[in-house]
Amino acid sequence: MAESFGNTFTVVQVTADDTTTQIWIALAKPSQAITLVLAAVPEGWTAEMLNVVLTPQQQRMFEELKLKPGDVHRLDKT
């Protein structure tokens, strides 16, 4: 039986080869989020989970993305 991805958002910081960073979210358990995000970025980039508490506004914004369990999404800089 496959493991469930869960239904919580995990925030991941990705560092590119040129040391620029990006913030991604994964609709997955923390134990799975880094692997899912690394599968979506170029080989050689690194990722680490950020221990952040989402505000209700951020939670609603992420829910509006309509991600499915196991999906990842790069957040644009604002």
Coordinates of N, CA and C in Angstrom, one line a residue:
M1 N 0.8 -1.2 0.0 CA 0.0 0.0 0.0 C 0.9 1.2 0.0
A2 N 0.6 2.2 -0.8 CA 1.4 3.4 -1.0 C 1.1 4.3 0.2
E3 N 2.2 5.1 0.6 CA 2.1 6.0 1.7 C 1.3 7.2 1.2
S4 N 0.4 7.8 2.1 CA -0.3 9.0 1.8 C 0.6 10.2 1.9
F5 N 0.4 11.2 1.0 CA 1.1 12.4 1.0 C 0.6 13.3 2.1
G6 N -0.5 13.1 2.6 CA -1.1 14.0 3.7 C -1.8 15.2 3.0
N7 N -2.2 16.1 3.9 CA -2.9 17.3 3.3 C -2.5 18.6 4.0
T8 N -1.2 18.6 4.3 CA -0.6 19.8 4.9 C 0.4 20.4 3.9
F9 N 0.6 21.7 4.0 CA 1.5 22.4 3.2 C 2.9 22.5 3.9
T10 N 3.9 22.1 3.2 CA 5.3 22.2 3.7 C 6.0 23.2 2.9
V11 N 6.7 24.1 3.5 CA 7.5 25.2 2.8 C 9.0 24.7 2.7
V12 N 9.5 24.8 1.5 CA 10.8 24.3 1.2 C 11.6 25.5 0.5
Q13 N 12.9 25.7 1.0 CA 13.8 26.6 0.3 C 14.7 25.9 -0.6
V14 N 14.8 26.3 -1.8 CA 15.7 25.6 -2.8 C 16.8 26.6 -3.1
T15 N 18.0 26.0 -3.2 CA 19.2 26.8 -3.6 C 19.7 26.3 -4.9
A16 N 19.8 27.2 -5.9 CA 20.3 26.9 -7.2 C 21.8 26.9 -7.2
D17 N 22.4 26.4 -8.4 CA 23.8 26.3 -8.5 C 24.5 27.7 -8.3
D18 N 23.8 28.8 -8.7 CA 24.4 30.1 -8.6 C 24.1 30.8 -7.3
T19 N 23.6 30.0 -6.3 CA 23.3 30.3 -4.9 C 22.1 31.2 -4.8
T20 N 21.3 31.5 -5.8 CA 20.0 32.1 -5.6 C 19.1 31.1 -5.0
T21 N 18.1 31.7 -4.3 CA 17.1 30.8 -3.6 C 15.7 31.0 -4.1
Q22 N 14.9 30.0 -4.0 CA 13.5 30.0 -4.3 C 12.8 29.4 -3.2
I23 N 11.5 29.8 -3.0 CA 10.6 29.2 -2.0 C 9.6 28.4 -2.8
W24 N 9.4 27.1 -2.4 CA 8.4 26.2 -2.9 C 7.5 25.7 -1.8
I25 N 6.3 25.3 -2.2 CA 5.4 24.7 -1.2 C 5.1 23.3 -1.8
A26 N 4.9 22.4 -0.9 CA 4.5 21.0 -1.3 C 3.3 20.7 -0.5
L27 N 2.3 20.1 -1.1 CA 1.2 19.6 -0.4 C 1.5 18.1 0.0
A28 N 2.3 18.0 1.0 CA 2.9 16.7 1.4 C 3.4 16.8 2.8
K29 N 3.6 15.6 3.4 CA 4.2 15.6 4.7 C 5.7 16.1 4.6
P30 N 6.2 16.7 5.7 CA 7.5 17.1 5.6 C 8.5 16.1 5.2
S31 N 8.3 14.8 5.6 CA 9.3 13.8 5.2 C 9.3 13.5 3.7
Q32 N 8.3 14.0 3.0 CA 8.2 13.7 1.6 C 8.5 15.0 0.7
A33 N 8.3 16.1 1.3 CA 8.3 17.4 0.6 C 9.6 17.7 -0.1
I34 N 10.7 17.5 0.6 CA 12.0 17.8 -0.1 C 12.2 16.9 -1.3
T35 N 11.9 15.6 -1.2 CA 12.1 14.8 -2.3 C 11.2 15.2 -3.5
L36 N 10.0 15.6 -3.2 CA 9.1 16.0 -4.3 C 9.6 17.3 -5.0
V37 N 10.1 18.3 -4.2 CA 10.6 19.5 -4.7 C 11.8 19.3 -5.5
L38 N 12.8 18.5 -5.0 CA 14.0 18.2 -5.7 C 13.7 17.5 -7.1
A39 N 12.7 16.7 -7.2 CA 12.3 16.1 -8.4 C 11.8 17.1 -9.5
A40 N 11.4 18.3 -9.0 CA 10.9 19.4 -9.9 C 11.9 20.4 -10.3
V41 N 13.1 20.4 -9.7 CA 14.1 21.4 -10.0 C 15.3 20.7 -10.7
P42 N 16.2 21.5 -11.3 CA 17.3 20.9 -12.0 C 18.2 20.1 -11.0
E43 N 18.9 19.1 -11.6 CA 19.8 18.2 -10.8 C 20.9 19.1 -10.2
G44 N 21.3 18.8 -9.0 CA 22.4 19.5 -8.4 C 21.9 20.6 -7.4
W45 N 20.7 21.0 -7.6 CA 20.2 22.0 -6.6 C 19.9 21.4 -5.3
T46 N 19.9 22.2 -4.2 CA 19.6 21.6 -2.9 C 18.4 22.2 -2.3
A47 N 17.8 21.5 -1.4 CA 16.6 21.9 -0.7 C 16.6 21.6 0.7
E48 N 15.9 22.5 1.5 CA 15.8 22.3 2.9 C 14.4 22.8 3.3
M49 N 13.8 22.0 4.3 CA 12.5 22.4 4.8 C 12.7 23.6 5.7
L50 N 11.7 24.6 5.6 CA 11.7 25.7 6.4 C 10.6 25.5 7.5
N51 N 11.0 25.7 8.7 CA 10.1 25.5 9.8 C 9.3 26.8 10.1
V52 N 8.2 26.9 9.3 CA 7.4 28.2 9.4 C 6.0 27.8 9.8
V53 N 5.3 28.7 10.5 CA 3.9 28.5 10.8 C 3.1 29.4 9.8
L54 N 2.2 28.8 9.0 CA 1.5 29.6 8.1 C 0.4 30.4 8.7
T55 N 0.3 31.7 8.3 CA -0.8 32.5 8.8 C -2.1 32.0 8.1
P56 N -3.2 32.4 8.7 CA -4.5 32.0 8.0 C -4.6 32.5 6.6
Q57 N -4.1 33.7 6.4 CA -4.1 34.3 5.0 C -3.2 33.4 4.1
Q58 N -2.1 33.0 4.5 CA -1.2 32.2 3.6 C -1.8 30.9 3.4
Q59 N -2.4 30.3 4.4 CA -3.1 29.0 4.2 C -4.2 29.1 3.2
R60 N -5.0 30.1 3.2 CA -6.1 30.3 2.2 C -5.5 30.5 0.8
M61 N -4.4 31.3 0.7 CA -3.8 31.6 -0.5 C -3.3 30.2 -1.1
F62 N -2.6 29.4 -0.4 CA -2.1 28.1 -0.8 C -3.3 27.2 -1.2
E63 N -4.4 27.2 -0.5 CA -5.5 26.4 -0.8 C -6.1 26.8 -2.1
E64 N -6.1 28.1 -2.5 CA -6.6 28.6 -3.7 C -5.8 28.1 -4.9
L65 N -4.6 27.6 -4.7 CA -3.8 27.0 -5.8 C -4.4 25.6 -6.3
K66 N -5.3 25.1 -5.5 CA -5.9 23.8 -5.8 C -4.9 22.7 -6.1
L67 N -3.9 22.6 -5.3 CA -2.9 21.5 -5.4 C -3.5 20.2 -4.9
K68 N -3.0 19.2 -5.5 CA -3.4 17.8 -5.1 C -2.3 17.3 -4.2
P69 N -2.6 16.3 -3.4 CA -1.6 15.7 -2.5 C -0.4 15.2 -3.4
G70 N 0.8 15.6 -3.0 CA 2.0 15.3 -3.8 C 2.4 16.4 -4.8
D71 N 1.6 17.4 -5.0 CA 2.0 18.5 -5.9 C 2.9 19.5 -5.2
V72 N 3.7 20.1 -6.0 CA 4.6 21.2 -5.6 C 4.4 22.4 -6.4
H73 N 4.7 23.6 -5.9 CA 4.5 24.9 -6.5 C 5.6 25.9 -6.1
R74 N 6.2 26.5 -7.1 CA 7.2 27.5 -6.8 C 6.5 28.8 -6.5
L75 N 6.8 29.5 -5.4 CA 6.2 30.8 -5.1 C 7.0 31.9 -5.8
D76 N 6.2 32.8 -6.4 CA 6.9 34.0 -7.1 C 7.3 35.0 -6.0
K77 N 8.3 35.7 -6.3 CA 8.7 36.8 -5.4 C 7.8 37.9 -5.5
T78 N 7.3 38.5 -4.4 CA 6.4 39.7 -4.5 C 7.0 40.9 -3.8

